XYZ file of N, CA and C in Angstrom:
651
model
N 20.421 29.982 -48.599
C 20.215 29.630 -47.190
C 18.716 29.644 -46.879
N 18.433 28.601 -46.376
C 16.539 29.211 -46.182
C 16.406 29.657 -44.799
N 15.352 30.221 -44.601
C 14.689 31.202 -43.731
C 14.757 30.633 -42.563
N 15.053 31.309 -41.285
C 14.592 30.265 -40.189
C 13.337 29.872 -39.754
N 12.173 30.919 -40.655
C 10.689 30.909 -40.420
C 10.429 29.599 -41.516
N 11.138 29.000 -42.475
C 10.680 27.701 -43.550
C 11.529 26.427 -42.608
N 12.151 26.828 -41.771
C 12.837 25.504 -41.186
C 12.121 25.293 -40.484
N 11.667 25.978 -39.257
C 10.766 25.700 -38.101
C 9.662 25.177 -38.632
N 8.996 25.906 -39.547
C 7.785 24.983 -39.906
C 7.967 23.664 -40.654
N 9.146 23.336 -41.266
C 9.465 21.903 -42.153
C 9.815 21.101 -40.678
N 10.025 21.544 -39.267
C 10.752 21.094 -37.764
C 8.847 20.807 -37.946
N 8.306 21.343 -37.713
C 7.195 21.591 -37.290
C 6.460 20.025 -37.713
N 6.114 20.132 -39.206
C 5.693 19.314 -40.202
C 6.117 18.102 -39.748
N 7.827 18.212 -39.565
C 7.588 16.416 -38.826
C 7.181 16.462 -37.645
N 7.358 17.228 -37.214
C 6.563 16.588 -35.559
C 5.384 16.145 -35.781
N 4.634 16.961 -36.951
C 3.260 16.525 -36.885
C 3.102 14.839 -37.547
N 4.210 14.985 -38.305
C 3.768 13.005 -38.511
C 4.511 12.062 -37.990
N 5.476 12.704 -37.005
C 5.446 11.933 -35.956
C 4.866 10.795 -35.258
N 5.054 9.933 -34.838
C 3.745 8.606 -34.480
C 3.638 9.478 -33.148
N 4.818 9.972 -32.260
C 4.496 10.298 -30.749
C 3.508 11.772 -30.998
N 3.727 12.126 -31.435
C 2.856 13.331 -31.778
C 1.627 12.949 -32.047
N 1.497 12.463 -33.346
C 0.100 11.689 -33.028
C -0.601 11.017 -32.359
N 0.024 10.279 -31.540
C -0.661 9.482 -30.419
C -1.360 11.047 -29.612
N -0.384 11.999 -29.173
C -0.686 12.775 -28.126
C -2.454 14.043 -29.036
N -1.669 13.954 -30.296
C -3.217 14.373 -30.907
C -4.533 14.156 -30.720
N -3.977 12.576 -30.876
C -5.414 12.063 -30.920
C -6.425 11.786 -29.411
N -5.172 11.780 -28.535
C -5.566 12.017 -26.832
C -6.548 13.160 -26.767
N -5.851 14.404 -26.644
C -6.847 15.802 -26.802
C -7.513 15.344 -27.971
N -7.792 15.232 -28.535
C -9.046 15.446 -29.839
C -10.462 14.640 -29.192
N -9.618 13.612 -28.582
C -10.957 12.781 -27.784
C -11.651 13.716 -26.330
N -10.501 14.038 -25.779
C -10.705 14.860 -24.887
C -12.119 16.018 -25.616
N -11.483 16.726 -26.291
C -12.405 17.562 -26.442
C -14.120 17.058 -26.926
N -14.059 15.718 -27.637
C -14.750 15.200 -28.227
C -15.955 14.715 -26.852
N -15.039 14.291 -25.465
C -16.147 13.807 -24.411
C -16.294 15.524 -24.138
N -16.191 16.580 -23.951
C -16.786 17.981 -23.257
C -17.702 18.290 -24.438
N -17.566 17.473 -25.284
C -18.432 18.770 -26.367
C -19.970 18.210 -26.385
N -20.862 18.839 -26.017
C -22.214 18.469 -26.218
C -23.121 18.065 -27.377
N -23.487 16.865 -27.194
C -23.769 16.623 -29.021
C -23.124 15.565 -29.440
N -21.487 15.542 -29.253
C -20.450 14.927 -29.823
C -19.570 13.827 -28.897
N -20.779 13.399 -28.412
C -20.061 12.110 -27.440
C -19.743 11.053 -27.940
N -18.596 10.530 -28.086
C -18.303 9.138 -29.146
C -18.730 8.181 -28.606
N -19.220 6.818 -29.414
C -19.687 5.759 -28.974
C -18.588 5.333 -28.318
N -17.669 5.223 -27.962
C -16.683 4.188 -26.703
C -17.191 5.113 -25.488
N -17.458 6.075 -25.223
C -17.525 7.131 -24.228
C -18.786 6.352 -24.024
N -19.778 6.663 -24.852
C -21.446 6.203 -23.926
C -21.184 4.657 -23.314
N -20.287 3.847 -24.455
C -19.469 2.459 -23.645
C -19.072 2.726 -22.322
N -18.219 3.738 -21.971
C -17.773 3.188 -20.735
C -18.354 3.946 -19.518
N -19.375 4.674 -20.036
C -20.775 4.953 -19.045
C -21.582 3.467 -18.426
N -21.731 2.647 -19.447
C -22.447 1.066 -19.708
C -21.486 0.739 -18.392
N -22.262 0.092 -17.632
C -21.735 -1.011 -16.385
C -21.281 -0.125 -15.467
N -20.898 1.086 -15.660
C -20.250 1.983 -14.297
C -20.486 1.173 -13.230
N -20.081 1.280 -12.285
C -19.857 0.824 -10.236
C -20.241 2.253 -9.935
N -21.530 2.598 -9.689
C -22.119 3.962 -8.873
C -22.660 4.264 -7.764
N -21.715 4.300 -6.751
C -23.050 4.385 -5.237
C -23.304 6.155 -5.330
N -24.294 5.528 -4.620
C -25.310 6.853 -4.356
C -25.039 6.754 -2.755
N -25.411 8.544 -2.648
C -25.489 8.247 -0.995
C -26.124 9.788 -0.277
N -26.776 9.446 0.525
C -28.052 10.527 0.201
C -27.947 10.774 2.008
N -27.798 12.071 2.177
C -28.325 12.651 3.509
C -29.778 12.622 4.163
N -30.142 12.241 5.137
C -30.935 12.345 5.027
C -32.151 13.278 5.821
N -31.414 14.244 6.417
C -31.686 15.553 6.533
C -32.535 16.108 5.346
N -33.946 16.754 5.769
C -34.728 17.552 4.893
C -35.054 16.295 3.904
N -35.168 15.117 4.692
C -35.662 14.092 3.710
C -36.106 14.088 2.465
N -37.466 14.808 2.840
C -38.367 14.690 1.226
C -37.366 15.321 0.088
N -36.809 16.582 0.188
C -36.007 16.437 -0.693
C -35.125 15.766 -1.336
N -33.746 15.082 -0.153
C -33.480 14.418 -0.833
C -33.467 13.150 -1.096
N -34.495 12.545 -0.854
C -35.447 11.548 -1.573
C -35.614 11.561 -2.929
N -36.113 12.614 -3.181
C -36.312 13.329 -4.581
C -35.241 13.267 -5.418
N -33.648 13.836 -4.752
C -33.077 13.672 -5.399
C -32.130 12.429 -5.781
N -32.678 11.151 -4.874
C -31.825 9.916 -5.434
C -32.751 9.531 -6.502
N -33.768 9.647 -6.054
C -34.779 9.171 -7.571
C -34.252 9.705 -8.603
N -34.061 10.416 -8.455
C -33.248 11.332 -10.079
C -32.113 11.031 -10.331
N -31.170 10.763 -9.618
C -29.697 10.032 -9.885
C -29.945 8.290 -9.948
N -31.088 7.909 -9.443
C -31.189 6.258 -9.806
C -31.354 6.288 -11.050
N -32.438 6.880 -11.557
C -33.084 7.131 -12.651
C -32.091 7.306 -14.207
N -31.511 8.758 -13.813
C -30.177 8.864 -14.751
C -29.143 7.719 -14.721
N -28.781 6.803 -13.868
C -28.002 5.770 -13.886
C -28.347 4.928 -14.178
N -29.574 4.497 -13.928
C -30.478 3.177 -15.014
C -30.379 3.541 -16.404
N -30.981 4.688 -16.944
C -30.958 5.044 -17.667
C -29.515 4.771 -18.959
N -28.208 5.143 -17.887
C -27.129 4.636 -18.763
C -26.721 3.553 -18.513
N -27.310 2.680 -17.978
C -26.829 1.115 -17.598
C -25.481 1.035 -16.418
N -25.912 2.086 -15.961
C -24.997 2.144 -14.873
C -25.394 0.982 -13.773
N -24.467 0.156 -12.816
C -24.932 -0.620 -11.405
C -24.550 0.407 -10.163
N -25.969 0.223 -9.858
C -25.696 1.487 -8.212
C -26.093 0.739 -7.118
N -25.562 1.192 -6.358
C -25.944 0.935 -4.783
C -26.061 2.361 -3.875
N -27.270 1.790 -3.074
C -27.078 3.231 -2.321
C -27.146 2.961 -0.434
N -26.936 4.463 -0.198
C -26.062 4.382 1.045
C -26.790 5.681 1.982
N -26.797 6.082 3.141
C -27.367 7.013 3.885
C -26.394 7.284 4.569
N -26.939 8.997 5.121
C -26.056 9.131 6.294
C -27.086 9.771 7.004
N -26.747 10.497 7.994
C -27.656 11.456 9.107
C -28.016 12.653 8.307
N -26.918 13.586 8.093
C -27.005 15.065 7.247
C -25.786 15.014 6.317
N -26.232 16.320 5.863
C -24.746 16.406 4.735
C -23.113 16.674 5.127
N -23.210 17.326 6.370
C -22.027 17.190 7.372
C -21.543 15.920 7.362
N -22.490 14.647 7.534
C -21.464 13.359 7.257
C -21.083 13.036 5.701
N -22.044 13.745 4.969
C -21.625 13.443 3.527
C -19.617 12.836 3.101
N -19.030 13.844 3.346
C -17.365 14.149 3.048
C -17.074 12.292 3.335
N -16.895 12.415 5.101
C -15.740 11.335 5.219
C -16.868 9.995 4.740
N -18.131 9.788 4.550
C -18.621 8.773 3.967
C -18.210 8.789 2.414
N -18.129 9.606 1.912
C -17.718 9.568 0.062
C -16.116 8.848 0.569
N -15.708 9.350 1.100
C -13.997 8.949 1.616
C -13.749 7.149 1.947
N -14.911 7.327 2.669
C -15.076 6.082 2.862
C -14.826 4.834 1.591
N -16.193 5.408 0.939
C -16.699 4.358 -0.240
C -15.712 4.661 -1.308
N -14.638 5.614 -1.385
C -14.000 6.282 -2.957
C -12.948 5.034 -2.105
N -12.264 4.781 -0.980
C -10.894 4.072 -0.822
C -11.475 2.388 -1.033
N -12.722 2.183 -0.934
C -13.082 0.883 -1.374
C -12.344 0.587 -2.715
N -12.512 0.980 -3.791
C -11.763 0.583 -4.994
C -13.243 -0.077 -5.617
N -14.252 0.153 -5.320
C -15.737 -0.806 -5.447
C -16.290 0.225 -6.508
N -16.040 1.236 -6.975
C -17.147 2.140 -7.512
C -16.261 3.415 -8.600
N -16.932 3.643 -9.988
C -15.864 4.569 -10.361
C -16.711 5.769 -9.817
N -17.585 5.834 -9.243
C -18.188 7.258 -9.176
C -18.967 7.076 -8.012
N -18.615 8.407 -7.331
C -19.874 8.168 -5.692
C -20.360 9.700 -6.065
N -21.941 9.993 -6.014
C -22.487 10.529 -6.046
C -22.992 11.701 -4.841
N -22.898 12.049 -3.909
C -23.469 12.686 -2.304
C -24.421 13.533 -2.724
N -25.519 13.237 -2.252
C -26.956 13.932 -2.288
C -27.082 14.338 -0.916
N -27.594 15.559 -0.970
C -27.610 16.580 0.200
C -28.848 17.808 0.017
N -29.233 18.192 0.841
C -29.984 19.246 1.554
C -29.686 20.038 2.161
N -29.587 21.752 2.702
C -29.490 22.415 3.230
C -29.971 23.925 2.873
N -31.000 23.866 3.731
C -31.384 25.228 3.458
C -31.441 26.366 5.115
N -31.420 27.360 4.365
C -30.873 28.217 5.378
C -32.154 28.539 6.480
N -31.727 29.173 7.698
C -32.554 28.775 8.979
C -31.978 30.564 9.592
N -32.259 30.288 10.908
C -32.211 31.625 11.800
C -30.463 31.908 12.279
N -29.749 31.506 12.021
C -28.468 31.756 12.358
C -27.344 30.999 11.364
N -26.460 31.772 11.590
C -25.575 31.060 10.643
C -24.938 30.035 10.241
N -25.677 29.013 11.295
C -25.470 27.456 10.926
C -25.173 26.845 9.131
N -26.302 27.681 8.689
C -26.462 27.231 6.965
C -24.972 27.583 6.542
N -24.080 28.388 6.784
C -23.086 29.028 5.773
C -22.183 28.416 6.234
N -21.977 27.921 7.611
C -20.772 27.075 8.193
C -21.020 25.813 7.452
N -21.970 25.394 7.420
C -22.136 23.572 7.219
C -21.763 23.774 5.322
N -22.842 24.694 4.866
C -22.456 24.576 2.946
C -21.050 25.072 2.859
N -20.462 25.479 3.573
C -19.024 25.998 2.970
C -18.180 24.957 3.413
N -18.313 24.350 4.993
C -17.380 23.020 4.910
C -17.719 21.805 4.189
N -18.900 21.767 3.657
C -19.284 20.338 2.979
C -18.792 20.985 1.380
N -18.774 21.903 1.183
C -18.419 21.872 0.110
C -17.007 22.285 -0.594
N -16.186 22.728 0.571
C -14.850 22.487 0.314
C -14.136 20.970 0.510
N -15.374 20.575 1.514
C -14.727 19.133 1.723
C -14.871 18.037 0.668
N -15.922 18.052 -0.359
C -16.172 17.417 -1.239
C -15.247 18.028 -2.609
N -15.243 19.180 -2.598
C -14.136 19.630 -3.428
C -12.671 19.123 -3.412
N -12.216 19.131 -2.360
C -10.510 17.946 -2.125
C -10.964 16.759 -1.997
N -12.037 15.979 -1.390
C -11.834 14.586 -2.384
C -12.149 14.526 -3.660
N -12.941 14.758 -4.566
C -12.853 15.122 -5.130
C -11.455 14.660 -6.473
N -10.597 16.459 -5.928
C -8.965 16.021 -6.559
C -8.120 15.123 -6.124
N -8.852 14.223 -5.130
C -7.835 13.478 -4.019
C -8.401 12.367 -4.647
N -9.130 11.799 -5.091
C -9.442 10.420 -5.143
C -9.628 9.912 -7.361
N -9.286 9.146 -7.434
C -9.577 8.498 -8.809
C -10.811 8.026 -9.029
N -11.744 8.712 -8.109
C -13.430 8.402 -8.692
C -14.085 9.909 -8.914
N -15.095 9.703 -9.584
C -15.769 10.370 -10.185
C -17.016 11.167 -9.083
N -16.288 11.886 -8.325
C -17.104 12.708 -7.265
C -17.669 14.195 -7.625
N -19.157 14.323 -8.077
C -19.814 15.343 -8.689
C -20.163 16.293 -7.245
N -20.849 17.932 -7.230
C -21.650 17.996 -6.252
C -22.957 18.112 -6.170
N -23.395 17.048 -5.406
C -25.250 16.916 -5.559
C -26.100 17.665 -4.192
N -24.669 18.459 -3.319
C -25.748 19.059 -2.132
C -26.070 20.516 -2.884
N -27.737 20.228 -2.504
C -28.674 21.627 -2.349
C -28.107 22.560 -1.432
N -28.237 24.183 -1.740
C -28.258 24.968 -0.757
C -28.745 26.281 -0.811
N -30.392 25.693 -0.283
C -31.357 26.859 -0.470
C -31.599 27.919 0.481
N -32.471 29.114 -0.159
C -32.662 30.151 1.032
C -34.282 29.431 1.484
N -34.957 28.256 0.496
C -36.674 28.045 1.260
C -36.661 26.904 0.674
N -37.645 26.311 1.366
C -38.128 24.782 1.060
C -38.573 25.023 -0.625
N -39.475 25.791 -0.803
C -39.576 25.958 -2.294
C -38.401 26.035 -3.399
N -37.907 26.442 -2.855
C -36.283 26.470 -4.069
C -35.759 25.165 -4.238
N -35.558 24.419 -2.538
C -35.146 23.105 -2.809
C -36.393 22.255 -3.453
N -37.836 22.094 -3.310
C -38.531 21.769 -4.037
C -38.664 21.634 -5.649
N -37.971 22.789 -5.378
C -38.158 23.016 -7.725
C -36.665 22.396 -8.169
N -36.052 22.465 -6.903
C -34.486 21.756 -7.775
C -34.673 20.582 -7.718
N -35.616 19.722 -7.104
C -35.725 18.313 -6.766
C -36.865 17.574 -7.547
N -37.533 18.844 -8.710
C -38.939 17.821 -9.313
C -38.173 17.193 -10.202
N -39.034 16.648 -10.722
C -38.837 15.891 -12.279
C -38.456 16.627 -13.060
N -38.538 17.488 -13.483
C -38.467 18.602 -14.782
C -36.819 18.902 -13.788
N -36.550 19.556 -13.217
C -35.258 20.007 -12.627
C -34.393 19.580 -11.278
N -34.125 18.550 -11.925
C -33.794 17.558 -10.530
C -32.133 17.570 -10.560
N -31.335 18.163 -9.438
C -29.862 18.329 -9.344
C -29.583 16.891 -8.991
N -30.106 16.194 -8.789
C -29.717 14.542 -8.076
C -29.185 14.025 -10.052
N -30.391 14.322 -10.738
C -29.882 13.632 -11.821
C -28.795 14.238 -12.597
N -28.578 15.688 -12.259
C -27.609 16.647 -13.193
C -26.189 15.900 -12.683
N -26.106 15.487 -11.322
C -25.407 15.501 -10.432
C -24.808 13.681 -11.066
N -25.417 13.177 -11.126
C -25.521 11.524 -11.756
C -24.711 11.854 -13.004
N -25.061 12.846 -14.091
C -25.106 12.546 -15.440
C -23.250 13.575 -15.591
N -22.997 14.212 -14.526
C -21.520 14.638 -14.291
C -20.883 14.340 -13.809
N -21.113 13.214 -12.965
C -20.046 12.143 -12.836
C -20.360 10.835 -13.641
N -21.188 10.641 -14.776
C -20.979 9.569 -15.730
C -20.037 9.839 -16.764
N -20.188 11.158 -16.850
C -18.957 11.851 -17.991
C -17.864 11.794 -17.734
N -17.249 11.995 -16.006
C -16.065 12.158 -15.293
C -15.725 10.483 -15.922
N -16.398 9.388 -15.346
C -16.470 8.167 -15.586
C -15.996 7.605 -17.226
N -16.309 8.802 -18.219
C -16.312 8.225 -19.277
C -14.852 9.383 -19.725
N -14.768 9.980 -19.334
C -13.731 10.757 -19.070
C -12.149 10.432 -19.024
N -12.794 9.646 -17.841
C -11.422 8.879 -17.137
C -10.565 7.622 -18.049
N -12.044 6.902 -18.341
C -11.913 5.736 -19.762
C -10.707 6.510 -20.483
N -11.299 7.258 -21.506
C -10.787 7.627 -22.101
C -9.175 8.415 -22.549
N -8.910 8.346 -21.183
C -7.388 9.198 -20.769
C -6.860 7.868 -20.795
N -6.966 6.824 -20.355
C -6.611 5.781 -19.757
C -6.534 4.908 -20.981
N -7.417 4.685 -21.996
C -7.210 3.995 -23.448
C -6.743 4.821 -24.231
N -6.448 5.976 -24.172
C -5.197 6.858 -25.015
C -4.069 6.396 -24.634
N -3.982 7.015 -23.346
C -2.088 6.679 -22.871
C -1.919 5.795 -22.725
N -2.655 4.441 -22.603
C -2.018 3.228 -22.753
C -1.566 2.742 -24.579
N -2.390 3.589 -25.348
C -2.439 3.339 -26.895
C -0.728 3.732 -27.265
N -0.771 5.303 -26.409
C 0.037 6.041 -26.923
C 1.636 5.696 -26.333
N 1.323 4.479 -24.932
C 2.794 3.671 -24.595
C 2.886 3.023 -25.722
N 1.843 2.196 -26.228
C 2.387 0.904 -27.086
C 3.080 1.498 -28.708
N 2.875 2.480 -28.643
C 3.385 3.013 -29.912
C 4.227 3.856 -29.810
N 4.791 4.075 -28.373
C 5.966 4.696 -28.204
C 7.163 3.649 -28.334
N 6.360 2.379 -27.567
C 7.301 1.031 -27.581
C 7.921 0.761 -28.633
N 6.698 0.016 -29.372
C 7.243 -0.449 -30.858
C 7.985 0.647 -31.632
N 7.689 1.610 -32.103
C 8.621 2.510 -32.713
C 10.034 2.622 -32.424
N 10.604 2.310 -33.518
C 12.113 2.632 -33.299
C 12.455 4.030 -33.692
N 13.663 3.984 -33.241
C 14.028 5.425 -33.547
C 14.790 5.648 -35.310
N 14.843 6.659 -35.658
C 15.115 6.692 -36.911
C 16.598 6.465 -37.570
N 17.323 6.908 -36.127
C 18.645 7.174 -36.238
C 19.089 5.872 -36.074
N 18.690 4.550 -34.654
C 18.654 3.631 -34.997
C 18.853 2.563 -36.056
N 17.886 2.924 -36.447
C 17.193 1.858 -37.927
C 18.518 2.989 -39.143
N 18.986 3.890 -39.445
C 20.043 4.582 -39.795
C 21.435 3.845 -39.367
N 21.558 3.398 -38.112
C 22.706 3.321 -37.847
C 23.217 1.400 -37.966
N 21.642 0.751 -38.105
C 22.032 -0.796 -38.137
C 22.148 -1.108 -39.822
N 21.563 -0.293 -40.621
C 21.840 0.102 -41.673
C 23.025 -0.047 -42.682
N 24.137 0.834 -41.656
C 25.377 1.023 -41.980
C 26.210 0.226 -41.726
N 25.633 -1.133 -40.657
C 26.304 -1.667 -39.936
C 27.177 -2.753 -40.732
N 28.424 -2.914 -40.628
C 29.581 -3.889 -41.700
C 28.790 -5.415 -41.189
N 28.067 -6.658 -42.388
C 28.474 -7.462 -42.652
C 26.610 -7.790 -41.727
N 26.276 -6.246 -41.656
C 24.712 -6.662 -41.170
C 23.456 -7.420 -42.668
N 22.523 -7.612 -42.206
C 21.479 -7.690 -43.474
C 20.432 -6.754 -42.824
């Protein structure tokens, strides 16, 4: 009689050469392959190429974020991304403008560049905590690639050093939703791989049972 610990693993063994199994392998393997640093596959930097990227920049505490669309133009040229960009008043309008531009269907990724640094009353902690829960549910709410690019400093100097060249959140902010972007690709040319080879595959028992069939070829 063999073991039930040599059956499960011979259960095991076919699953693994399984075609549906493999399809679902090779899904995560890519997966891990776009998070891993270093190890970005060439279809991934592909479907960075041509992105639809608006930018859209508060424009509260200007000079900063000024600073920081330059750095998200920059990183998006850079990957051959097409951007357009967009303003609002402050980062309080940030939310329902991303809302706006994510239900267009125009863009895989909207970017919101923002400013806020803290002042004499507690204005600063009301506005960064609703802009940033609010960008957090679109975010999971929408099929674009929504990073967070608002600042939220205790001094103009802090937002200054996050906004030079050397350390610019506008571009960190660009280059994590090109990944989301290349991300998304990639889920999307798996499971469509991994329908078509669920399709064609017959089943075993099937192809067993036409087999047997009287007076078949």
């Amino acid at each position: 009689m063999v073991p039930a610990r040599v059956r499960a693993r011979r259960g095991a063994d076919r699953l693994r050469r399984s075609r549906a199994h493999q399809a679902a392998f090779h899904l995560w393997a890519r997966l891990r392959q776009v998070s891993t640093p270093g190890k970005t596959a060439a279809r991934v930097q592909n479907a960075q190429r041509g992105a639809r990227v608006a930018i859209l920049r508060a424009r509260w505490n200007d000079e900063i974020t000024r600073a920081l669309a330059q750095g998200a133009v920059q990183a998006a040229l850079a990957a051959d991304a097409k951007v357009e960009e967009f303003e609002v008043a402050g980062s309080f309008e940030l939310p329902p403008a991303v809302a706006m531009l994510a239900r267009t269907g125009r863009f895989d990724a909207v970017v919101p560049l923002g400013c806020l640094i803290r002042g004499e009353t507690a204005h600063f902690d009301v506005l960064a905590h609703a802009v940033a829960r609010s960008l957090a549910e679109l975010a999971a709410s929408f099929p674009v690639a929504i990073p967070f690019g608002v600042l939220t400093c205790e001094t103009i100097e802090q937002a200054r050093a996050r906004s030079s060249p050397d350390h610019n959140v506008g571009a960190e902010a660009m280059a994590a939703a090109l990944e989301l972007v290349a991300l998304r690709h990639a889920m999307a040319s798996s499971t469509e791989r991994a329908s078509r080879s669920a399709a064609t595959a017959r089943p075993r028992s099937t192809r067993t049972k036409r087999r047997r069939s009287p007076g078949s070829r």
